[in-house]
Coordinates of C-alpha atoms and ligand atoms in Angstrom, one line a residue:
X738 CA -69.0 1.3 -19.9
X739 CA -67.4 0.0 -22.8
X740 CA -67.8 -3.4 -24.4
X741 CA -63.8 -2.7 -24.4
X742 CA -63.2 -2.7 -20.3
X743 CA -61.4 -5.9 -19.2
X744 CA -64.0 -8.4 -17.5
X745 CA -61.6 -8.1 -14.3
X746 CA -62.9 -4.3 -13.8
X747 CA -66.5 -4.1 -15.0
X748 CA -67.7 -4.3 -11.0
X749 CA -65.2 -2.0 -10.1
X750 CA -66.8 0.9 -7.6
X751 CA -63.8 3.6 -8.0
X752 CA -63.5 6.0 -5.0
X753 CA -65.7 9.6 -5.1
X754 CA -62.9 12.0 -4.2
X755 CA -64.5 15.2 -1.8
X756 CA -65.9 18.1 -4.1
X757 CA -63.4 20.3 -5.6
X758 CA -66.5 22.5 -7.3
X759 CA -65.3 25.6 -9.7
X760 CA -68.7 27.2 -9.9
X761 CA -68.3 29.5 -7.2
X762 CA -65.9 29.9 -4.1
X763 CA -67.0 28.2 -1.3
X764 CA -65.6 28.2 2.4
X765 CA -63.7 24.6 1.7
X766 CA -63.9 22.6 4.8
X767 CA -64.6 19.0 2.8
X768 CA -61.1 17.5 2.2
X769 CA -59.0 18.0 5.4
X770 CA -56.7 20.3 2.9
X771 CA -54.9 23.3 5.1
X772 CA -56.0 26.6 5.0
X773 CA -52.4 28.0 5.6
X774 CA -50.4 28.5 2.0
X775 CA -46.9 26.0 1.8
X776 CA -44.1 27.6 3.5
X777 CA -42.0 30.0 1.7
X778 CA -39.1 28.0 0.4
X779 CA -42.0 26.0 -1.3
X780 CA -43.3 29.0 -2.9
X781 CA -39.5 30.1 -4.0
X782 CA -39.2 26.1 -5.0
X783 CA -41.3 26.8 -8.1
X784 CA -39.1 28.7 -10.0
X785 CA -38.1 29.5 -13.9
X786 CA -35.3 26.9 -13.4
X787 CA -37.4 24.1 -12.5
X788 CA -39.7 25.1 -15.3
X789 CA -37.2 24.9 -17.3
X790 CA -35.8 21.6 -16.6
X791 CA -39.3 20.5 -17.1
X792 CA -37.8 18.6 -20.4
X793 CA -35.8 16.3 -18.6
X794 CA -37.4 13.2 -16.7
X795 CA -37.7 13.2 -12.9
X796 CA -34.5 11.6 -10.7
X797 CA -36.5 8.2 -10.5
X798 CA -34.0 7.5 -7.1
X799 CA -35.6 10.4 -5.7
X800 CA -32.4 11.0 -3.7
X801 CA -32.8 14.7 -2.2
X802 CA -35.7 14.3 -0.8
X803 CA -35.1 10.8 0.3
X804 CA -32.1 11.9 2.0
X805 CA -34.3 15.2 3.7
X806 CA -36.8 13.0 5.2
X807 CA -34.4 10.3 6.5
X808 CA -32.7 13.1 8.2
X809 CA -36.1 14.3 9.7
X810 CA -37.1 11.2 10.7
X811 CA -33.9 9.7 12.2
X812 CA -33.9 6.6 9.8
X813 CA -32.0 5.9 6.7
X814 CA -32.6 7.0 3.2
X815 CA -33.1 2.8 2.4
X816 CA -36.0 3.0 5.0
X817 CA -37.9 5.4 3.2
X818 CA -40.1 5.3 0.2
X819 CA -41.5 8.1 -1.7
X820 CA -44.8 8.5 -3.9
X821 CA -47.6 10.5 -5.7
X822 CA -49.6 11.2 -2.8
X823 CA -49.9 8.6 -0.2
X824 CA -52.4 6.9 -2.5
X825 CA -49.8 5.6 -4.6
X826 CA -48.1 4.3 -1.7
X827 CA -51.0 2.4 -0.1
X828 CA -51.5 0.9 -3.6
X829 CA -48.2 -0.4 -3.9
X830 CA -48.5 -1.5 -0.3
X831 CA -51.9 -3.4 -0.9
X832 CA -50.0 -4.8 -4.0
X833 CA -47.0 -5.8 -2.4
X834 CA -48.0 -7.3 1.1
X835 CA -51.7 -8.2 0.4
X836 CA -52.0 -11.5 -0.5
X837 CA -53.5 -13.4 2.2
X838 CA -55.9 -10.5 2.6
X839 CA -55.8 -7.5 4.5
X840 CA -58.1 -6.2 7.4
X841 CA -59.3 -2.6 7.9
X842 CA -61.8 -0.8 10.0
X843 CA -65.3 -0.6 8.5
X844 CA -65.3 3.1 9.2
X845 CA -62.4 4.5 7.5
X846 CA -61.2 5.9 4.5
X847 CA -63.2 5.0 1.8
X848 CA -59.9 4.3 -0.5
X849 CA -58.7 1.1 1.1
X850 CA -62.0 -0.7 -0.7
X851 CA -61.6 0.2 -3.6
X852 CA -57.8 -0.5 -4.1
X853 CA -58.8 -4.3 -2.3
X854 CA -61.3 -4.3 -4.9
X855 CA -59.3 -2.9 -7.9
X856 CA -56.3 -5.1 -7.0
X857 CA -58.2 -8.6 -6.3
X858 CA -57.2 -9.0 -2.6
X859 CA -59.4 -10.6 -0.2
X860 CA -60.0 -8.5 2.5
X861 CA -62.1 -8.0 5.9
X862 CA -63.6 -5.2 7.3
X863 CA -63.6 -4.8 11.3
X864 CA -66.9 -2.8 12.8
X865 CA -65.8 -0.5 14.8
X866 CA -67.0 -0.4 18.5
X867 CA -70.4 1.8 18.7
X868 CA -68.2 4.7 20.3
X869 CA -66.2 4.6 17.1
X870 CA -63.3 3.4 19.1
X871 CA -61.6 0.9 17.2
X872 CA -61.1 -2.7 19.5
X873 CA -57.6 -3.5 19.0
X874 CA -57.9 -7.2 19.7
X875 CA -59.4 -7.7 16.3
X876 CA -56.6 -6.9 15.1
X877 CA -54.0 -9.2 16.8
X878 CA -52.9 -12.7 16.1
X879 CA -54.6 -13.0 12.8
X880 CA -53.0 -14.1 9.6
X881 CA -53.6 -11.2 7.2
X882 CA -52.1 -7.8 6.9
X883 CA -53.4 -4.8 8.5
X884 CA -54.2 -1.4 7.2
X885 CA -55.2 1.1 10.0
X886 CA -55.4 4.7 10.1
X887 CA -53.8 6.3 13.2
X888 CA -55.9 8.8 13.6
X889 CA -59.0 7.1 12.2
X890 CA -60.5 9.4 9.5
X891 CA -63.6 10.1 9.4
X892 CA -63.4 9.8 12.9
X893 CA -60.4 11.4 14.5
X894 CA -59.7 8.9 16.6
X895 CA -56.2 7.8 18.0
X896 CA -54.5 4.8 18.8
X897 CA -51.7 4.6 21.1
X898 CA -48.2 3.7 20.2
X899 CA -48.3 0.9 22.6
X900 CA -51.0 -0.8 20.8
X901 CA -49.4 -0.3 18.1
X902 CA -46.2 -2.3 19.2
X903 CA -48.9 -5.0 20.0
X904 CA -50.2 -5.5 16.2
X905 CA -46.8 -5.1 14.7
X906 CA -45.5 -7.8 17.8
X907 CA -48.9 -9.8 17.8
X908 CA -48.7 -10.5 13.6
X909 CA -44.9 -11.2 12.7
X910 CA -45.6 -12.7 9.5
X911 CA -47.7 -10.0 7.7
X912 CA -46.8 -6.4 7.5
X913 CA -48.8 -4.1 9.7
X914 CA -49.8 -0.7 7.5
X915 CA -50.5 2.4 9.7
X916 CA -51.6 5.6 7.8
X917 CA -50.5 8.3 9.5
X918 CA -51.8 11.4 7.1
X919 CA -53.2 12.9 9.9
X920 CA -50.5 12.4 12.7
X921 CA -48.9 15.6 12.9
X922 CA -52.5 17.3 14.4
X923 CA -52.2 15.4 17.9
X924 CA -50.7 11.9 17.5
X925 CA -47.5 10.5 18.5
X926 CA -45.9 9.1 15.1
X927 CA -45.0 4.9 14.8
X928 CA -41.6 5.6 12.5
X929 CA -39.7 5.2 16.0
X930 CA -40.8 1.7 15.8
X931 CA -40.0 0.8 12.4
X932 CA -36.6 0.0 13.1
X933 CA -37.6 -2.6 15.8
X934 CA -40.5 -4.6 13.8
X935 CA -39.8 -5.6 10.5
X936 CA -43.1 -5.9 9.2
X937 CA -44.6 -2.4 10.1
X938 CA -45.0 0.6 7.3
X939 CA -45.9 3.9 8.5
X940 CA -46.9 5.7 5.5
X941 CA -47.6 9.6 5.9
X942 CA -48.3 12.5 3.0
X943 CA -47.3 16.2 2.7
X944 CA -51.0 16.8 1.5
X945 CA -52.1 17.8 5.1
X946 CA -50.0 19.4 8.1
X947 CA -47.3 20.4 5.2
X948 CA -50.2 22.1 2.9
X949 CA -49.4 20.6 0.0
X950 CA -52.5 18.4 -1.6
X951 CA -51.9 19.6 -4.7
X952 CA -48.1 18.3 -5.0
X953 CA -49.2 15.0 -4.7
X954 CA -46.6 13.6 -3.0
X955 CA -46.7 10.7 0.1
X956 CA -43.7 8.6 1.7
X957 CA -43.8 5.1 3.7
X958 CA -40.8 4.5 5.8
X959 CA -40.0 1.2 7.4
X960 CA -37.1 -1.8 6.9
X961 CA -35.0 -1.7 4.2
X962 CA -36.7 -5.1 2.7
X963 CA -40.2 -3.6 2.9
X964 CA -39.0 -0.2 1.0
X965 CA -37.4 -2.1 -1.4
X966 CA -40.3 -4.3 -2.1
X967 CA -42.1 -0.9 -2.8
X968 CA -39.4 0.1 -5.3
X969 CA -39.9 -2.8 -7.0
X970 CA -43.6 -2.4 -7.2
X971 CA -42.7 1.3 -8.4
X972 CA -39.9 0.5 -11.1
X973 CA -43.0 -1.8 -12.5
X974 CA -45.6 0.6 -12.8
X975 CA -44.5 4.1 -12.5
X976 CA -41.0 4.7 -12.5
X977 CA -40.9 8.5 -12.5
X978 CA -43.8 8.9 -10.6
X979 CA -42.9 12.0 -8.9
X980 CA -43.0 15.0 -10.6
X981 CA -39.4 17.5 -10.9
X982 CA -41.3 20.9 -9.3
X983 CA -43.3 18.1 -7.2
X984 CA -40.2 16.7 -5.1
X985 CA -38.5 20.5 -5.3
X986 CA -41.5 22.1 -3.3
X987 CA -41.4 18.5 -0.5
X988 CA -37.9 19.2 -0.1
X989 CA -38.3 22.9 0.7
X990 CA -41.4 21.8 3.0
X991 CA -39.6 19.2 4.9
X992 CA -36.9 22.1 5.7
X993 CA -39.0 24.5 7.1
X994 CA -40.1 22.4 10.5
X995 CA -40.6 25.5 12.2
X996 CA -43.4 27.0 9.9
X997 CA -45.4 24.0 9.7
X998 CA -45.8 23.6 13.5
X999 CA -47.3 27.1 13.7
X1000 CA -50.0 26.0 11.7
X1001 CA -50.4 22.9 13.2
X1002 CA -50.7 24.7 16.9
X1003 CA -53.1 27.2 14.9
X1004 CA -55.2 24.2 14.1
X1005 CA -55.2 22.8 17.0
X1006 CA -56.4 25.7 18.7
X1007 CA -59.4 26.7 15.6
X1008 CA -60.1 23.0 16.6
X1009 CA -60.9 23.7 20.2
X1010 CA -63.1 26.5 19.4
X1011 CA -64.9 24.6 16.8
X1012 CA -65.4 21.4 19.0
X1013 CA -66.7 23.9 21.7
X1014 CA -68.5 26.2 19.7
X1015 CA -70.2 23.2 18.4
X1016 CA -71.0 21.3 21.7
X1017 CA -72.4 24.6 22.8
X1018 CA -75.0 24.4 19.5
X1019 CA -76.3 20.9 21.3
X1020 CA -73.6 18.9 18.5
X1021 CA -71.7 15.4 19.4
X1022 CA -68.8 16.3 18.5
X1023 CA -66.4 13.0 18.5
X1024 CA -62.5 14.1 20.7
X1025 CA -60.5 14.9 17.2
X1026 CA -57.0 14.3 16.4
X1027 CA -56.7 15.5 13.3
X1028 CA -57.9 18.6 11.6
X1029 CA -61.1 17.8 11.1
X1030 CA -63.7 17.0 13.1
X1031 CA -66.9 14.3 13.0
X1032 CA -70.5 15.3 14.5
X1033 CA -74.1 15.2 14.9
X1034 CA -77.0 17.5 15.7
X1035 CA -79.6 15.4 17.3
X1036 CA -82.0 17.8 15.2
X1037 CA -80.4 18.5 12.1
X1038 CA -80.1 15.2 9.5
X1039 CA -76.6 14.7 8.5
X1040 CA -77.4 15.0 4.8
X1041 CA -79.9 18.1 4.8
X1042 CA -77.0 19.9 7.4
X1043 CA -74.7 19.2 4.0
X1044 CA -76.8 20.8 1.6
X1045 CA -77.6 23.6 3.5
X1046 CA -74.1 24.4 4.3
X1047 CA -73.6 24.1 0.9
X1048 CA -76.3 26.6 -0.1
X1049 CA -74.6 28.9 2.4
X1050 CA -71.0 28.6 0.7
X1051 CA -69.4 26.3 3.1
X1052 CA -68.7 22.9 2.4
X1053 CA -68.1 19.8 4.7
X1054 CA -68.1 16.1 3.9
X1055 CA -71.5 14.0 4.2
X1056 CA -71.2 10.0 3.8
X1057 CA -74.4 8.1 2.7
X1058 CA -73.3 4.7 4.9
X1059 CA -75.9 4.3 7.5
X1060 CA -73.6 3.7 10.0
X1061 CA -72.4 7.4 9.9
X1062 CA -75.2 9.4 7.5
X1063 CA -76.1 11.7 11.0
X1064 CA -72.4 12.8 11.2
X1065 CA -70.6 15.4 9.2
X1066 CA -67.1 15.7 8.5
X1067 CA -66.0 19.4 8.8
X1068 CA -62.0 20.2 8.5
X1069 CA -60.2 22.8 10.7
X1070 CA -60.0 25.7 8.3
X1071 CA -58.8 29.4 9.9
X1072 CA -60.8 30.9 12.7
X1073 CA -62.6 32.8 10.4
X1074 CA -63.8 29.9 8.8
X1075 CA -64.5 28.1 11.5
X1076 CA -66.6 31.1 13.0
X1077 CA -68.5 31.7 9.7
X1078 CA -69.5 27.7 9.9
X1079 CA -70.6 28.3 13.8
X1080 CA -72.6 31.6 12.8
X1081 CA -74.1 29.9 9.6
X1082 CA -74.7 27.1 11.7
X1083 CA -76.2 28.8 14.4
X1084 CA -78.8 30.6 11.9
X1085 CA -79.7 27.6 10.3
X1086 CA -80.7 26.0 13.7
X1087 CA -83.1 29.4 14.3
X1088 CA -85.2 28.6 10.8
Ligands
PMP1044 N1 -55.0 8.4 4.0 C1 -56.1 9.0 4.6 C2 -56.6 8.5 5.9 C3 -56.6 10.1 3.9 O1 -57.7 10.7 4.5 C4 -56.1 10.6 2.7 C5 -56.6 11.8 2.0 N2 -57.8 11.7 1.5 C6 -55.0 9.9 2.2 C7 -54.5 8.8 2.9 C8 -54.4 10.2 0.9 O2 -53.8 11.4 0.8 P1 -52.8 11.8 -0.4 O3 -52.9 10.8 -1.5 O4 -53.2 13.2 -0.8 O5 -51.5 11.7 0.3

């Protein structure tokens, strides 16, 4: 540290992203990415033009792409919002709508700490129940916002739409955040309900079911006054903050429905075989709706299964919080992947 760094930030703990090692290459199962490349308009997307008009600034109104989800979503292009990754939107979010706190589930993604912490908002963290389930009720008829994750991550766990409708109904005065990165693997989306409760923000990313993590690009969608709250936060601090080639390849990846949910229904099924193929090993393996899934060997310590993995070229996600250090998270890659991970597995288990 600095003797530079503003007081304000010398506690800050920023967030560890997952391992993107360049040693060697690895069978990547650590950061829930796709293992299917972007559809082919994307690829085509990334073209000498674009290059070219690489000297002009992005369209800060983000228009086209604006226009392609509203359409996909059934909405208007005023109830949507679009960012670099949906990081950037849950940080304008936090900034915007956090200031009598916000509560989120004490096992969850790691990020919504950190931007709490780097954005001075009070904040609670819920314990989830000891199934991992979260209890709903903590969430009703409180005076803060809310931040969930529907499905949980690390978990994989859903919520129902109808409980949604309860937080958004049960807490009119703060906005109710639902992070839906991992919907499209077996969840039933909230947008539908956006355009009865003004205070709810469904906020989704192209970086998972549309295979495109390394776009960085993310969209919230909700009432018009929420959105435009978000613009404001964005014509304050990033202005162009989506890249030209960035919103070319969303728009070609939004367009192409059709190839997407063939990869989804080709995780969904690796998934099954995973969960099995694991259970059959003598794993809990938590009911997943996402494309990864969270479990334990009753043999095997979390961390050492990590390392091991690792050793053997495949790498999942270990977290050091007590509360989940026996678990592994372990994305849905292709069926080969997930049969080298049950074979190295299986090996492993022998020694
Ligand atoms: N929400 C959740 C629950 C996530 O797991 C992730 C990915 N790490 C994100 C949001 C952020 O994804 P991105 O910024 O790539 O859109």
């Amino acid at each position: 540290m600095s003797k530079f760094l503003s007081r304000i930030y010398k506690d800050l703990t920023p967030y560890t992203p997952g391992e993107q090692p360049q040693d060697k290459k690895y069978i990547k199962l650590n950061t829930n990415e796709s293992p299917f490349p972007p559809a082919p308009g994307v690829i085509d997307a990334v073209n000498r033009e674009e290059a070219l008009n690489l000297r002009l600034y992005s369209d800060p109104e983000l228009k086209p792409l604006k226009a392609a989800l509203a359409e996909a979503y059934g909405v208007g292009p005023e109830n949507v919002f679009v960012s670099n990754g949906s990081d950037e939107a849950l940080n304008f979010a936090f900034m915007a709508f956090g200031q009598d706190g916000i509560i989120f589930p004490d096992i969850t993604y790691g990020f919504y700490k950190v931007l709490v912490n780097a954005n001075h908002i009070a904040y609670e963290e819920k314990p989830l129940r000891p199934d991992f389930t979260i209890d709903p009720s903590d969430y009703r008829n409180i005076d803060r916002a809310v931040c969930i994750p529907n499905p949980n991550a690390p978990t994989g766990l859903l919520l129902s739409l109808d409980t949604i409708r309860s937080l958004a109904e049960s807490n009119p005065d703060h906005v109710v955040m639902i992070d839906e990165a991992y919907i499209d693997f077996g969840g039933q989306s909230a947008v539908p309900l956006t355009r009865e409760y003004d205070n709810l923000l469904v906020i989704q990313t192209f970086s998972k079911s549309r295979s495109l993590a390394g776009a960085r690009v993310g969209y919230a969608i909700g009432n018009k006054d929420l959105i435009q709250d978000l613009e404001t936060l964005k014509y304050a601090l990033n202005p162009y903050n989506v890249n030209r080639i960035s919103m070319a390849c969303a728009i070609a990846a939004v367009k192409d429905p059709a190839y997407y949910e063939a990869n989804i229904q080709k995780i969904k099924d690796n998934r099954a075989y995973a969960e099995d193929a694991l259970e059959k090993l003598g794993f809990t393996v938590i009911p997943s709706y996402s494309n990864f899934v969270f479990a334990r060997h009753p043999d095997y310590e979390g961390g050492k299964l990590y390392q091991d993995l690792k050793a053997n070229g495949i790498l999942v996600r270990h977290f050091t919080d007590p509360k989940i250090s026996s678990y592994n998270r372990i994305t849905i890659g292709t069926r080969e992947e997930m049969e080298a991970l049950v074979e190295t597995i299986e090996k492993l288990l022998q020694n």
